C-alpha cells in the first residue's frame, strides 16, 4: 500500500511540471505534424526514362531497345557529347561496349550495370541477343513501404526512452543534498529499493501514457499502417521504456548539479542517439551502416528503429530477440548501478 501511495505521489510531481509535458508530449507531437506535412510526396516520384545514345549499328542496340525504361538514340559521338553537356542524355555506348559519360549519377550507374550484365552473359558463352533480361529469377515479395516511414520509426524510438525525464526528476528530488524532500526521505524509514521500484513504475506509467497519445496521433495524421506486427512492436517499445528509465536514473545520479542541468544532458543524449538512428533522415543512418556498423549495434535507438522496420515491413525477426535482449541488458545494468549507488551513498550533513 505504501508503494502505491509513493507511485501516486511521484506521478503527481511530474503532472505539475510543464517542462516534462513539453518534452514528452508536445515536442514529439510537433515533430509528428512536421513529418506528416513535409514528407507526403517523398516516395511518389515516378521513374523517368533514361536517355541513352549509341553509335549507329552497335550490336547491343537491340538489347537496350527491348528495355521499357531506356530511350535509345543512334547518333555520333560528338552529337552525344553535346547532348550530355546540355543534360539531355545520360551516356553514350560505343566501341567494345564502352560507356562514355560527362558526369556521374544514378542513371549512369544503371547503364553501366546493364553493360556489365551483357559482358557477363557473353563471357558465359550465351549470345546476349538471346538472353531474356526481363525474366525475374527471384520471386518478388514486396511491401507497400515508403522511405519516410524510417522517420516515424526513429520518432517512436525516441519517445520510447522519454521515461528518462521523469526518472531524472524522481532521483534528483529524492537526493538529500539537492532538495528538502530528499532530506526528509533520507531520514524516513522508507527503503531505497521500494523507492527505486516506485520510481520505475511511475516513470513507466507516465511514459506509456504519452507514448499512447503520440502513437494515436501518428495513426491519425500519417494514414498508413506502419504496425503490421502490433504486439511484437509493443513489446519492443515496452522494453525500450525500461531502458530509457534506466538511463534517466543513471543520469540522475550525477552529483553536484540540479535536475534542470541533468535534463539538458538527457536532451542532448536523446537527440544525438535519435539523429544517428534516422530521425533527421535515412541518409545519415545509411552512411553509419556502411562505415561504422558497430555504432548501430550499441545505439539502442538505432537497433529499435531497425528492428521495428524489419518486423513490420519485411517480416524479418532475425534480430528481434537480440534487440530485446540488448535493451533489457541496458535497463538491468542501469538499474543495478542506481540501486548500488543509492544503497552505499552517505552524506556528512543534510
Short mmCIF file of C-alpha atoms in Angstrom, two decimals:
data_model
loop_
_atom_site.label_atom_id
_atom_site.label_comp_id
_atom_site.label_asym_id
_atom_site.label_seq_id
_atom_site.Cartn_x
_atom_site.Cartn_y
_atom_site.Cartn_z
CA UNK A 1 0.00 0.00 0.00
CA UNK A 2 2.90 2.34 0.80
CA UNK A 3 4.43 1.66 -2.65
CA UNK A 4 1.15 2.53 -4.40
CA UNK A 5 0.97 5.78 -2.44
CA UNK A 6 4.56 6.61 -3.42
CA UNK A 7 3.80 5.85 -7.10
CA UNK A 8 0.79 8.18 -6.97
CA UNK A 9 2.86 10.91 -5.32
CA UNK A 10 5.67 10.65 -7.87
CA UNK A 11 3.19 10.83 -10.76
CA UNK A 12 1.66 14.00 -9.30
CA UNK A 13 5.14 15.59 -9.16
CA UNK A 14 5.53 15.24 -12.93
CA UNK A 15 1.96 16.27 -13.72
CA UNK A 16 2.81 19.69 -12.29
CA UNK A 17 5.97 20.04 -14.39
CA UNK A 18 5.35 21.87 -17.69
CA UNK A 19 8.84 21.04 -18.96
CA UNK A 20 8.15 17.34 -18.61
CA UNK A 21 4.95 17.50 -20.66
CA UNK A 22 6.58 19.68 -23.30
CA UNK A 23 9.38 17.18 -23.99
CA UNK A 24 7.32 14.01 -23.63
CA UNK A 25 4.13 15.09 -25.40
CA UNK A 26 4.20 18.49 -27.14
CA UNK A 27 7.62 18.10 -28.79
CA UNK A 28 7.00 14.64 -30.35
CA UNK A 29 3.51 15.72 -31.48
CA UNK A 30 5.09 18.75 -33.15
CA UNK A 31 7.64 16.54 -34.91
CA UNK A 32 4.88 14.16 -35.97
CA UNK A 33 2.97 17.04 -37.56
CA UNK A 34 6.07 18.36 -39.32
CA UNK A 35 6.96 14.91 -40.68
CA UNK A 36 3.41 14.41 -41.95
CA UNK A 37 3.35 17.78 -43.75
CA UNK A 38 6.87 17.61 -45.19
CA UNK A 39 7.02 14.01 -46.46
CA UNK A 40 3.75 13.17 -48.26
CA UNK A 41 5.38 13.13 -51.70
CA UNK A 42 8.75 11.69 -50.74
CA UNK A 43 8.02 8.36 -52.42
CA UNK A 44 5.57 9.49 -55.13
CA UNK A 45 8.18 10.41 -57.74
CA UNK A 46 7.81 8.33 -60.90
CA UNK A 47 10.88 6.85 -62.59
CA UNK A 48 11.59 8.64 -65.88
CA UNK A 49 13.06 7.05 -68.97
CA UNK A 50 16.85 7.14 -69.25
CA UNK A 51 18.10 8.76 -72.46
CA UNK A 52 20.98 6.72 -73.86
CA UNK A 53 22.99 7.34 -77.02
CA UNK A 54 24.62 4.60 -79.06
CA UNK A 55 26.79 4.57 -82.14
CA UNK A 56 24.94 3.53 -85.31
CA UNK A 57 24.86 -0.21 -85.93
CA UNK A 58 26.17 -1.18 -82.49
CA UNK A 59 25.34 -4.85 -81.66
CA UNK A 60 23.86 -4.15 -78.20
CA UNK A 61 21.28 -1.70 -79.56
CA UNK A 62 18.70 -4.48 -79.78
CA UNK A 63 19.13 -5.30 -76.08
CA UNK A 64 18.67 -1.69 -74.94
CA UNK A 65 15.68 -1.15 -77.25
CA UNK A 66 13.90 -4.05 -75.52
CA UNK A 67 14.02 -2.26 -72.16
CA UNK A 68 10.98 -0.12 -71.38
CA UNK A 69 12.84 2.43 -69.26
CA UNK A 70 15.55 3.15 -71.88
CA UNK A 71 15.07 5.80 -74.57
CA UNK A 72 17.72 4.87 -77.14
CA UNK A 73 19.00 7.15 -79.90
CA UNK A 74 21.60 6.36 -82.59
CA UNK A 75 23.96 9.28 -83.15
CA UNK A 76 27.61 10.20 -83.47
CA UNK A 77 29.93 10.62 -80.51
CA UNK A 78 30.26 14.38 -80.96
CA UNK A 79 26.48 14.83 -81.01
CA UNK A 80 26.16 12.66 -77.90
CA UNK A 81 28.76 14.69 -76.03
CA UNK A 82 26.88 17.92 -76.79
CA UNK A 83 23.60 16.43 -75.57
CA UNK A 84 25.25 15.09 -72.42
CA UNK A 85 26.74 18.52 -71.68
CA UNK A 86 23.24 20.00 -72.05
CA UNK A 87 21.89 17.40 -69.62
CA UNK A 88 19.67 15.75 -72.25
CA UNK A 89 21.46 12.39 -72.29
CA UNK A 90 22.88 10.14 -69.57
CA UNK A 91 25.54 8.25 -71.53
CA UNK A 92 26.85 7.08 -74.88
CA UNK A 93 27.70 3.48 -75.79
CA UNK A 94 30.43 2.86 -78.33
CA UNK A 95 33.30 0.54 -79.19
CA UNK A 96 33.57 -2.68 -77.18
CA UNK A 97 30.55 -1.95 -75.00
CA UNK A 98 32.28 1.10 -73.55
CA UNK A 99 30.29 3.82 -71.82
CA UNK A 100 31.11 7.50 -72.35
CA UNK A 101 29.74 9.95 -69.76
CA UNK A 102 30.30 13.58 -68.84
CA UNK A 103 29.04 13.22 -65.26
CA UNK A 104 28.26 10.51 -62.73
CA UNK A 105 24.89 9.70 -61.23
CA UNK A 106 22.18 7.10 -60.77
CA UNK A 107 21.32 6.86 -64.48
CA UNK A 108 24.94 6.36 -65.45
CA UNK A 109 25.26 3.63 -62.82
CA UNK A 110 22.18 1.85 -64.23
CA UNK A 111 23.56 1.94 -67.78
CA UNK A 112 26.92 0.63 -66.60
CA UNK A 113 25.19 -2.19 -64.70
CA UNK A 114 23.35 -3.23 -67.88
CA UNK A 115 26.60 -3.27 -69.84
CA UNK A 116 28.27 -5.33 -67.11
CA UNK A 117 25.44 -7.86 -67.28
CA UNK A 118 25.80 -8.08 -71.04
CA UNK A 119 29.55 -8.71 -70.63
CA UNK A 120 28.92 -11.45 -68.06
CA UNK A 121 26.35 -13.13 -70.31
CA UNK A 122 28.76 -13.04 -73.26
CA UNK A 123 31.58 -14.45 -71.10
CA UNK A 124 29.38 -17.41 -70.16
CA UNK A 125 29.02 -18.38 -73.81
CA UNK A 126 25.38 -17.31 -74.15
CA UNK A 127 24.64 -14.95 -77.06
CA UNK A 128 23.48 -11.80 -75.31
CA UNK A 129 20.92 -11.18 -78.07
CA UNK A 130 19.12 -14.37 -76.98
CA UNK A 131 19.27 -13.73 -73.21
CA UNK A 132 15.99 -12.79 -71.50
CA UNK A 133 16.92 -9.69 -69.49
CA UNK A 134 13.34 -9.15 -68.34
CA UNK A 135 12.98 -12.55 -66.70
CA UNK A 136 12.90 -12.50 -62.88
CA UNK A 137 14.90 -15.27 -61.26
CA UNK A 138 13.97 -14.17 -57.74
CA UNK A 139 10.40 -14.44 -56.53
CA UNK A 140 9.37 -10.91 -55.53
CA UNK A 141 7.89 -10.31 -52.09
CA UNK A 142 7.11 -6.62 -51.90
CA UNK A 143 5.64 -4.44 -49.20
CA UNK A 144 3.90 -1.10 -49.65
CA UNK A 145 6.77 0.62 -47.83
CA UNK A 146 7.61 4.28 -48.10
CA UNK A 147 11.01 5.84 -47.31
CA UNK A 148 9.59 8.37 -44.84
CA UNK A 149 8.49 5.57 -42.51
CA UNK A 150 12.05 5.45 -41.16
CA UNK A 151 11.47 8.96 -39.76
CA UNK A 152 8.40 7.81 -37.87
CA UNK A 153 10.13 4.68 -36.56
CA UNK A 154 13.01 6.87 -35.34
CA UNK A 155 10.47 9.21 -33.70
CA UNK A 156 8.77 6.26 -31.97
CA UNK A 157 12.16 5.01 -30.81
CA UNK A 158 12.94 8.43 -29.38
CA UNK A 159 9.70 8.76 -27.40
CA UNK A 160 10.18 5.22 -26.09
CA UNK A 161 13.11 6.38 -23.95
CA UNK A 162 11.35 9.53 -22.72
CA UNK A 163 10.90 7.87 -19.35
CA UNK A 164 14.40 9.17 -18.65
CA UNK A 165 12.98 12.64 -17.93
CA UNK A 166 10.65 11.54 -15.15
CA UNK A 167 13.36 9.23 -13.80
CA UNK A 168 15.78 12.17 -13.59
CA UNK A 169 13.17 14.22 -11.77
CA UNK A 170 12.44 11.43 -9.29
CA UNK A 171 16.03 10.54 -8.49
CA UNK A 172 17.08 14.21 -8.16
CA UNK A 173 14.11 15.05 -5.96
CA UNK A 174 14.97 12.25 -3.58
CA UNK A 175 18.65 13.16 -3.14
CA UNK A 176 19.05 14.89 0.26
CA UNK A 177 21.79 17.24 -0.94
CA UNK A 178 19.60 18.55 -3.78
CA UNK A 179 16.15 19.01 -2.24
CA UNK A 180 14.31 19.34 1.05
CA UNK A 181 12.10 16.43 0.05
CA UNK A 182 15.21 14.31 -0.42
CA UNK A 183 16.40 15.22 3.06
CA UNK A 184 13.08 14.12 4.52
CA UNK A 185 13.14 10.92 2.52
CA UNK A 186 16.67 10.12 3.66
CA UNK A 187 15.58 10.44 7.28
CA UNK A 188 12.47 8.30 6.76
CA UNK A 189 12.33 4.50 7.18
CA UNK A 190 11.15 4.03 3.59
CA UNK A 191 13.51 1.52 1.92
CA UNK A 192 15.54 2.53 -1.10
CA UNK A 193 14.62 -0.49 -3.20
CA UNK A 194 10.94 0.34 -2.71
CA UNK A 195 11.67 3.89 -3.78
CA UNK A 196 13.55 2.63 -6.85
CA UNK A 197 10.65 0.33 -7.74
CA UNK A 198 8.15 3.19 -7.25
CA UNK A 199 10.25 5.48 -9.45
CA UNK A 200 10.45 2.92 -12.25
CA UNK A 201 6.72 2.16 -12.07
CA UNK A 202 5.79 5.86 -12.05
CA UNK A 203 8.06 6.67 -14.98
CA UNK A 204 6.78 3.67 -16.90
CA UNK A 205 3.11 4.59 -16.42
CA UNK A 206 3.70 8.21 -17.40
CA UNK A 207 5.71 7.37 -20.49
CA UNK A 208 3.32 4.65 -21.67
CA UNK A 209 0.54 7.24 -21.45
CA UNK A 210 2.49 9.79 -23.52
CA UNK A 211 3.60 7.07 -25.97
CA UNK A 212 -0.01 6.04 -26.49
CA UNK A 213 -1.06 9.62 -27.28
CA UNK A 214 1.76 10.06 -29.80
CA UNK A 215 1.11 6.68 -31.47
CA UNK A 216 -2.57 7.54 -31.86
CA UNK A 217 -1.57 10.90 -33.38
CA UNK A 218 0.76 9.16 -35.85
CA UNK A 219 -2.01 6.73 -36.83
CA UNK A 220 -4.43 9.62 -37.45
CA UNK A 221 -2.08 12.07 -39.20
CA UNK A 222 0.09 9.61 -41.13
CA UNK A 223 -2.57 7.47 -42.74
CA UNK A 224 -0.53 4.38 -43.38
CA UNK A 225 -0.35 1.18 -41.35
CA UNK A 226 3.20 1.23 -40.01
CA UNK A 227 2.46 -1.51 -37.46
CA UNK A 228 1.63 -4.75 -39.26
CA UNK A 229 3.06 -6.69 -36.30
CA UNK A 230 1.43 -4.84 -33.42
CA UNK A 231 2.14 -6.97 -30.34
CA UNK A 232 5.82 -7.68 -31.11
CA UNK A 233 6.26 -3.94 -31.73
CA UNK A 234 4.59 -3.05 -28.43
CA UNK A 235 6.94 -5.43 -26.62
CA UNK A 236 9.89 -3.62 -28.20
CA UNK A 237 8.51 -0.24 -27.13
CA UNK A 238 7.84 -1.50 -23.59
CA UNK A 239 11.40 -2.81 -23.25
CA UNK A 240 12.78 0.45 -24.64
CA UNK A 241 10.75 2.32 -22.00
CA UNK A 242 12.61 0.40 -19.29
CA UNK A 243 15.92 1.22 -20.99
CA UNK A 244 15.07 4.93 -21.07
CA UNK A 245 14.09 4.90 -17.40
CA UNK A 246 17.38 3.21 -16.55
CA UNK A 247 19.32 5.86 -18.47
CA UNK A 248 17.41 8.59 -16.62
CA UNK A 249 18.12 7.06 -13.22
CA UNK A 250 21.81 6.85 -14.12
CA UNK A 251 21.95 10.49 -15.27
CA UNK A 252 20.06 11.49 -12.14
CA UNK A 253 22.92 10.15 -10.03
CA UNK A 254 25.37 12.74 -11.38
CA UNK A 255 26.46 14.67 -8.27
CA UNK A 256 26.62 18.41 -7.78
CA UNK A 257 24.13 19.55 -10.45
CA UNK A 258 20.39 20.13 -10.30
CA UNK A 259 17.64 18.38 -12.23
CA UNK A 260 17.44 21.08 -14.93
CA UNK A 261 21.05 20.60 -16.00
CA UNK A 262 20.61 16.83 -15.91
CA UNK A 263 17.58 17.22 -18.17
CA UNK A 264 19.69 19.20 -20.65
CA UNK A 265 22.24 16.37 -20.66
CA UNK A 266 19.42 13.88 -21.32
CA UNK A 267 18.05 16.01 -24.18
CA UNK A 268 21.48 16.22 -25.85
CA UNK A 269 21.97 12.46 -25.49
CA UNK A 270 18.47 11.72 -26.78
CA UNK A 271 18.81 13.97 -29.85
CA UNK A 272 22.24 12.52 -30.67
CA UNK A 273 21.03 8.91 -30.44
CA UNK A 274 17.83 9.70 -32.37
CA UNK A 275 19.68 11.54 -35.14
CA UNK A 276 22.06 8.62 -35.60
CA UNK A 277 19.03 6.30 -35.67
CA UNK A 278 17.50 8.16 -38.65
CA UNK A 279 15.40 10.97 -37.15
CA UNK A 280 16.99 13.59 -39.43
CA UNK A 281 16.70 11.35 -42.47
CA UNK A 282 17.71 7.89 -43.68
CA UNK A 283 20.91 9.13 -45.38
CA UNK A 284 22.83 9.56 -42.10
CA UNK A 285 21.74 6.12 -40.99
CA UNK A 286 22.85 4.57 -44.29
CA UNK A 287 26.29 6.21 -44.02
CA UNK A 288 26.72 4.87 -40.47
CA UNK A 289 25.57 1.38 -41.50
CA UNK A 290 28.16 1.33 -44.27
CA UNK A 291 31.13 2.87 -42.44
CA UNK A 292 30.52 2.35 -38.71
CA UNK A 293 28.07 -0.56 -38.28
CA UNK A 294 29.20 -1.08 -34.67
CA UNK A 295 27.62 2.29 -33.81
CA UNK A 296 24.19 0.97 -34.79
CA UNK A 297 24.82 -2.09 -32.63
CA UNK A 298 25.50 -0.13 -29.44
CA UNK A 299 22.94 2.62 -30.11
CA UNK A 300 19.69 1.34 -28.54
CA UNK A 301 17.54 3.67 -30.66
CA UNK A 302 19.19 2.56 -33.90
CA UNK A 303 18.58 -1.09 -33.02
CA UNK A 304 14.98 -0.32 -32.08
CA UNK A 305 14.36 1.61 -35.32
CA UNK A 306 15.91 -1.14 -37.46
CA UNK A 307 14.03 -3.93 -35.73
CA UNK A 308 10.65 -2.18 -35.93
CA UNK A 309 11.16 -1.60 -39.64
CA UNK A 310 12.25 -5.17 -40.30
CA UNK A 311 9.42 -6.91 -38.48
CA UNK A 312 6.67 -4.60 -39.77
CA UNK A 313 7.71 -4.16 -43.39
CA UNK A 314 9.91 -7.14 -44.12
CA UNK A 315 8.51 -9.75 -41.73
CA UNK A 316 12.11 -10.38 -40.62
CA UNK A 317 12.52 -11.49 -37.00
CA UNK A 318 16.19 -12.47 -37.24
CA UNK A 319 17.44 -9.89 -34.74
CA UNK A 320 14.18 -9.33 -32.83
CA UNK A 321 15.12 -11.17 -29.64
CA UNK A 322 18.69 -9.88 -29.85
CA UNK A 323 17.34 -6.33 -29.76
CA UNK A 324 15.02 -7.19 -26.87
CA UNK A 325 17.97 -8.70 -25.02
CA UNK A 326 20.27 -5.71 -25.59
CA UNK A 327 17.60 -3.23 -24.46
CA UNK A 328 16.84 -5.32 -21.37
CA UNK A 329 20.55 -5.64 -20.60
CA UNK A 330 20.97 -1.86 -20.73
CA UNK A 331 17.99 -1.45 -18.39
CA UNK A 332 19.24 -4.03 -15.87
CA UNK A 333 22.73 -2.53 -15.93
CA UNK A 334 21.50 0.99 -15.19
CA UNK A 335 19.00 -0.22 -12.55
CA UNK A 336 21.75 -2.18 -10.82
CA UNK A 337 24.19 0.73 -10.80
CA UNK A 338 21.49 3.08 -9.48
CA UNK A 339 20.50 0.78 -6.64
CA UNK A 340 24.14 0.11 -5.73
CA UNK A 341 24.98 3.83 -5.61
CA UNK A 342 21.86 4.78 -3.64
CA UNK A 343 22.44 1.97 -1.19
CA UNK A 344 26.03 2.98 -0.44
CA UNK A 345 25.74 6.75 -0.67
CA UNK A 346 26.32 8.58 2.61
CA UNK A 347 26.15 12.30 3.40
CA UNK A 348 28.17 14.09 6.07
CA UNK A 349 25.35 16.57 6.53
CA UNK A 350 21.92 17.21 5.09
#
